[in-house]
Tab-separated table of C-alpha atoms in Angstrom:
chain	number	residue	atom	x	y	z
A	27	MET	CA	-19.058	-11.648	-17.690
A	28	SER	CA	-19.977	-9.364	-14.343
A	29	ILE	CA	-18.949	-6.058	-13.493
A	30	ILE	CA	-17.333	-7.639	-10.579
A	31	ALA	CA	-15.475	-10.076	-12.230
A	32	THR	CA	-14.397	-7.696	-14.899
A	33	ILE	CA	-12.429	-6.248	-12.053
A	34	ALA	CA	-11.230	-8.557	-10.078
A	35	THR	CA	-10.206	-9.559	-13.844
A	36	GLN	CA	-8.492	-6.472	-14.688
A	37	LEU	CA	-7.278	-5.220	-10.766
A	38	PRO	CA	-3.915	-6.908	-10.651
A	39	ALA	CA	-2.662	-5.335	-13.941
A	40	ARG	CA	-4.324	-2.617	-12.577
A	41	LEU	CA	-1.998	-2.148	-10.078
A	42	ASP	CA	1.310	-3.415	-11.395
A	43	GLU	CA	1.092	-0.001	-13.119
A	44	TYR	CA	0.064	2.075	-9.711
A	45	TYR	CA	2.901	0.143	-8.133
A	46	GLN	CA	5.787	1.111	-11.201
A	47	GLN	CA	4.358	4.825	-11.039
A	48	ILE	CA	5.129	4.054	-7.522
A	49	ARG	CA	8.573	3.598	-7.357
A	50	VAL	CA	9.296	6.891	-9.238
A	51	ILE	CA	8.909	7.783	-5.214
A	52	LEU	CA	10.673	4.436	-3.912
A	53	ASN	CA	13.158	4.822	-5.692
A	54	ARG	CA	14.387	7.840	-3.754
A	55	GLN	CA	13.554	7.219	-0.230
A	56	ASN	CA	17.118	7.133	1.685
A	57	PRO	CA	18.122	3.473	2.373
A	58	ILE	CA	19.808	4.418	5.974
A	59	THR	CA	16.918	6.746	6.974
A	60	GLY	CA	13.572	6.312	5.118
A	61	LEU	CA	12.859	9.882	4.214
A	62	LEU	CA	12.813	11.322	1.377
A	63	PRO	CA	14.235	14.957	-0.791
A	64	ALA	CA	11.224	17.728	-0.611
A	65	SER	CA	13.067	17.744	-4.104
A	66	THR	CA	16.808	17.370	-6.286
A	67	ALA	CA	17.696	21.327	-6.916
A	68	ILE	CA	20.006	23.700	-4.787
A	69	ASN	CA	18.851	27.020	-5.142
A	70	ALA	CA	18.893	30.304	-4.639
A	71	HIS	CA	16.335	29.930	-2.676
A	72	GLY	CA	16.962	26.940	0.014
A	73	ASP	CA	18.876	23.167	-0.014
A	74	TYR	CA	15.390	20.402	-0.850
A	75	THR	CA	17.105	18.294	-0.905
A	76	ASP	CA	16.682	17.902	2.338
A	77	ALA	CA	13.402	16.083	4.169
A	78	TRP	CA	9.902	18.449	5.550
A	79	VAL	CA	8.264	15.963	8.086
A	80	ARG	CA	4.446	18.098	6.447
A	81	ASP	CA	6.616	16.359	2.198
A	82	ASN	CA	7.187	12.782	3.950
A	83	VAL	CA	4.356	11.992	5.288
A	84	TYR	CA	2.101	13.346	2.689
A	85	SER	CA	4.757	11.293	-0.471
A	86	ILE	CA	4.374	7.926	1.451
A	87	LEU	CA	0.523	7.672	1.354
A	88	ALA	CA	0.807	7.373	-2.309
A	89	VAL	CA	2.864	3.846	-0.452
A	90	TRP	CA	0.423	2.871	1.803
A	91	GLY	CA	-3.362	3.567	-0.483
A	92	LEU	CA	-0.904	0.584	-2.934
A	93	ALA	CA	-0.284	-1.338	-0.171
A	94	LEU	CA	-3.259	-1.560	0.899
A	95	ALA	CA	-5.006	-2.637	-2.678
A	96	TYR	CA	-2.500	-5.030	-2.724
A	97	ARG	CA	-4.171	-6.557	0.742
A	98	LYS	CA	-6.138	-7.407	-2.010
A	99	LEU	CA	-5.009	-9.136	-4.294
A	100	ASP	CA	-3.847	-12.750	-3.513
A	101	PRO	CA	-1.225	-13.560	-4.691
A	102	ASP	CA	0.642	-9.626	-4.404
A	103	SER	CA	4.279	-10.889	-5.460
A	104	GLY	CA	4.751	-9.334	-1.907
A	105	ARG	CA	4.667	-6.135	-2.727
A	106	THR	CA	2.376	-5.775	-0.349
A	107	PHE	CA	4.689	-6.346	2.634
A	108	GLU	CA	7.600	-4.712	0.513
A	109	LEU	CA	5.445	-1.049	-0.029
A	110	GLU	CA	3.990	-1.313	3.630
A	111	GLN	CA	7.776	-1.453	5.462
A	112	SER	CA	9.069	0.746	3.305
A	113	VAL	CA	5.769	3.131	5.398
A	114	VAL	CA	6.922	1.630	8.607
A	115	LYS	CA	10.794	2.506	7.811
A	116	LEU	CA	10.189	6.399	6.509
A	117	MET	CA	7.658	6.964	9.790
A	118	ARG	CA	10.656	5.486	12.020
A	119	GLY	CA	12.822	7.665	10.972
A	120	LEU	CA	10.146	11.000	11.820
A	121	LEU	CA	10.337	9.417	13.837
A	122	PHE	CA	13.421	8.856	14.696
A	123	CYS	CA	15.017	12.574	14.109
A	124	MET	CA	11.818	14.246	16.896
A	125	MET	CA	13.232	11.664	19.482
A	126	ARG	CA	16.467	13.272	19.768
A	127	GLN	CA	14.965	16.490	20.881
A	128	ALA	CA	12.861	15.332	22.764
A	129	HIS	CA	14.174	17.806	24.960
A	130	LYS	CA	13.102	20.605	22.663
A	131	VAL	CA	9.068	19.341	23.399
A	132	GLU	CA	9.837	19.513	27.820
A	133	ARG	CA	10.502	22.819	27.069
A	134	PHE	CA	8.161	23.873	24.695
A	135	LYS	CA	5.590	22.175	26.511
A	136	GLU	CA	6.655	24.794	29.271
A	137	THR	CA	7.752	28.382	27.154
A	138	GLN	CA	5.119	27.550	24.082
A	139	SER	CA	9.187	29.483	22.602
A	140	LEU	CA	9.052	29.260	18.895
A	141	LEU	CA	13.594	28.256	20.181
A	142	ASP	CA	11.764	25.694	20.872
A	143	ALA	CA	9.985	23.783	18.283
A	144	LEU	CA	10.667	20.569	16.532
A	145	HIS	CA	11.824	21.065	13.678
A	146	ALA	CA	10.601	21.510	10.698
A	147	LYS	CA	12.295	19.784	7.838
A	148	TYR	CA	16.211	17.649	9.156
A	149	ASN	CA	18.975	15.491	6.789
A	150	THR	CA	17.645	13.153	4.410
A	151	SER	CA	21.086	10.767	4.623
A	152	THR	CA	21.276	10.957	8.260
A	153	GLY	CA	18.121	12.849	10.475
A	154	ASP	CA	20.299	15.787	11.972
A	155	VAL	CA	19.640	18.972	12.072
A	156	VAL	CA	19.709	21.860	8.794
A	157	VAL	CA	19.523	24.831	9.418
A	158	GLY	CA	19.553	26.679	13.413
A	159	ASP	CA	15.976	26.778	15.950
A	160	ASP	CA	16.300	30.442	14.882
A	161	GLU	CA	17.380	30.401	11.381
A	162	TRP	CA	13.851	29.088	9.735
A	163	GLY	CA	9.868	29.166	10.913
A	164	HIS	CA	10.156	25.522	12.968
A	165	LEU	CA	6.861	25.905	14.595
A	166	GLN	CA	4.824	23.773	11.743
A	167	LEU	CA	2.627	22.840	13.954
A	168	ASP	CA	0.238	21.323	11.396
A	169	ALA	CA	3.107	19.230	10.447
A	170	THR	CA	3.545	17.679	13.355
A	171	SER	CA	-0.121	16.878	13.767
A	172	LEU	CA	-0.015	15.391	10.104
A	173	PHE	CA	2.698	12.803	11.447
A	174	LEU	CA	-0.090	11.369	14.318
A	175	LEU	CA	-2.659	11.412	12.265
A	176	MET	CA	-1.057	9.669	9.711
A	177	LEU	CA	0.691	7.547	12.938
A	178	ALA	CA	-2.965	6.391	14.501
A	179	GLN	CA	-4.319	5.604	10.586
A	180	MET	CA	-1.555	3.468	10.100
A	181	THR	CA	-1.100	1.572	13.479
A	182	ALA	CA	-5.097	1.664	13.312
A	183	SER	CA	-4.777	-0.971	10.048
A	184	GLY	CA	-2.418	-3.052	10.943
A	185	LEU	CA	1.048	-1.390	11.058
A	186	HIS	CA	3.718	-1.842	13.802
A	187	ILE	CA	5.367	1.364	13.649
A	188	ILE	CA	6.229	2.330	17.794
A	189	TYR	CA	8.580	-1.180	18.536
A	190	THR	CA	8.869	0.474	22.647
A	191	MET	CA	7.733	1.639	25.605
A	192	ASP	CA	9.827	4.490	25.320
A	193	GLU	CA	8.740	5.317	21.585
A	194	VAL	CA	5.090	5.783	23.119
A	195	HIS	CA	5.915	8.331	26.425
A	196	PHE	CA	7.829	10.257	23.075
A	197	VAL	CA	3.768	9.686	21.000
A	198	GLN	CA	2.227	10.608	24.078
A	199	ASN	CA	5.064	13.665	24.666
A	200	LEU	CA	4.113	14.735	20.884
A	201	VAL	CA	0.077	14.968	22.243
A	202	TYR	CA	0.901	17.518	24.445
A	203	TYR	CA	3.364	19.079	22.425
A	204	ILE	CA	0.083	19.408	19.797
A	205	GLY	CA	-2.780	19.918	22.730
A	206	ARG	CA	-3.011	24.102	22.921
A	207	ALA	CA	-2.956	24.038	18.905
A	208	TYR	CA	-6.011	26.274	19.336
A	209	ARG	CA	-4.283	28.970	20.799
A	210	THR	CA	-0.155	28.438	19.371
A	211	PRO	CA	0.286	30.906	16.960
A	212	ASP	CA	2.561	29.426	14.491
A	213	TYR	CA	4.576	29.254	11.043
A	214	GLY	CA	1.913	26.863	8.884
A	215	ILE	CA	1.526	24.786	6.618
A	216	TRP	CA	3.244	27.520	4.249
A	217	GLU	CA	5.668	28.283	6.918
A	218	ARG	CA	6.309	32.425	7.133
A	219	GLY	CA	3.757	34.073	9.109
A	220	ASN	CA	1.832	35.737	8.278
A	221	LYS	CA	0.229	36.738	5.375
A	222	VAL	CA	2.736	39.745	4.329
A	223	ASN	CA	4.884	36.805	5.144
A	224	HIS	CA	6.530	39.307	7.799
A	225	GLY	CA	8.053	36.342	9.539
A	226	ASN	CA	5.311	36.599	12.605
A	227	PRO	CA	4.081	33.123	13.287
A	228	GLU	CA	-0.233	33.308	13.502
A	229	LEU	CA	-2.475	31.161	14.116
A	230	ASN	CA	-3.618	28.945	11.006
A	231	ALA	CA	-6.537	27.783	10.036
A	232	SER	CA	-4.508	24.173	8.897
A	233	SER	CA	-3.396	24.007	12.310
A	234	VAL	CA	-6.080	24.158	14.962
A	235	GLY	CA	-8.010	21.942	11.968
A	236	MET	CA	-5.528	18.526	12.176
A	237	ALA	CA	-4.355	19.777	15.396
A	238	LYS	CA	-7.971	17.938	16.214
A	239	ALA	CA	-8.610	15.852	13.646
A	240	ALA	CA	-4.909	13.560	15.279
A	241	LEU	CA	-6.009	14.733	18.428
A	242	GLU	CA	-9.276	12.350	17.964
A	243	ALA	CA	-7.854	10.080	15.444
A	244	ILE	CA	-5.007	8.731	18.067
A	245	ASN	CA	-6.752	9.012	20.966
A	246	GLY	CA	-7.530	5.640	23.276
A	247	LEU	CA	-5.367	4.104	20.395
A	248	ASP	CA	-3.122	1.497	21.217
A	249	LEU	CA	-0.305	1.926	19.699
A	250	PHE	CA	1.291	-1.943	19.492
A	251	GLY	CA	-2.480	-2.315	17.330
A	252	VAL	CA	-3.530	-5.908	19.148
A	253	ARG	CA	-0.289	-6.842	20.995
A	254	GLY	CA	-0.511	-3.854	23.537
A	255	SER	CA	-2.230	-3.414	26.406
A	256	GLN	CA	-3.190	-0.498	27.930
A	257	ALA	CA	0.068	0.100	28.917
A	258	SER	CA	0.370	1.126	25.380
A	259	VAL	CA	-2.610	3.421	24.674
A	260	ILE	CA	-2.262	7.052	23.983
């Protein structure tokens, strides 16, 4: 038996093993919002049952990756669709959280104020804000950029995440939101500002790099996929 034939024979069992592992993630996905809690812990450092934007996107990549693998399997026992829709549900859950703060995005384009930044985390069950504008280092341009980067790549892969022109316009606003990342100090991936942890924002290479990747990926992308028109192109 050739190597290719051997791999093809073993593929269903290997994917099933990965699927059982992925269930750990899916079992924690909120059935209403589609969001994932960062943890089940509530301790002196905070409530980690909240949904961080960055953590949610990174976590769902495992589900998306397995869905792509199942596309190569026929029959797939319905798992391709199940996994893909779990990804769509989470990404739309994050989109809804951000759209509820659309007024802040508009203000931030003018003020670049830390208090006008999109929140970095939300209530897992409701999508509501969980801390005040001045109670957390919310300005994390790498997190917003990561969301846009993966939105672009998932859409290009065939997932339908954006449904309406209102959502297209909001995503376009998010592009403007991260467009000045190269000169906008933020709290970065560690949420803390400068390295001695005084809570002051600074220019973070991780934020600038992620913003650049997101802008390159989403430029010219039709958010409605093959069913769209020039109106839905970023």
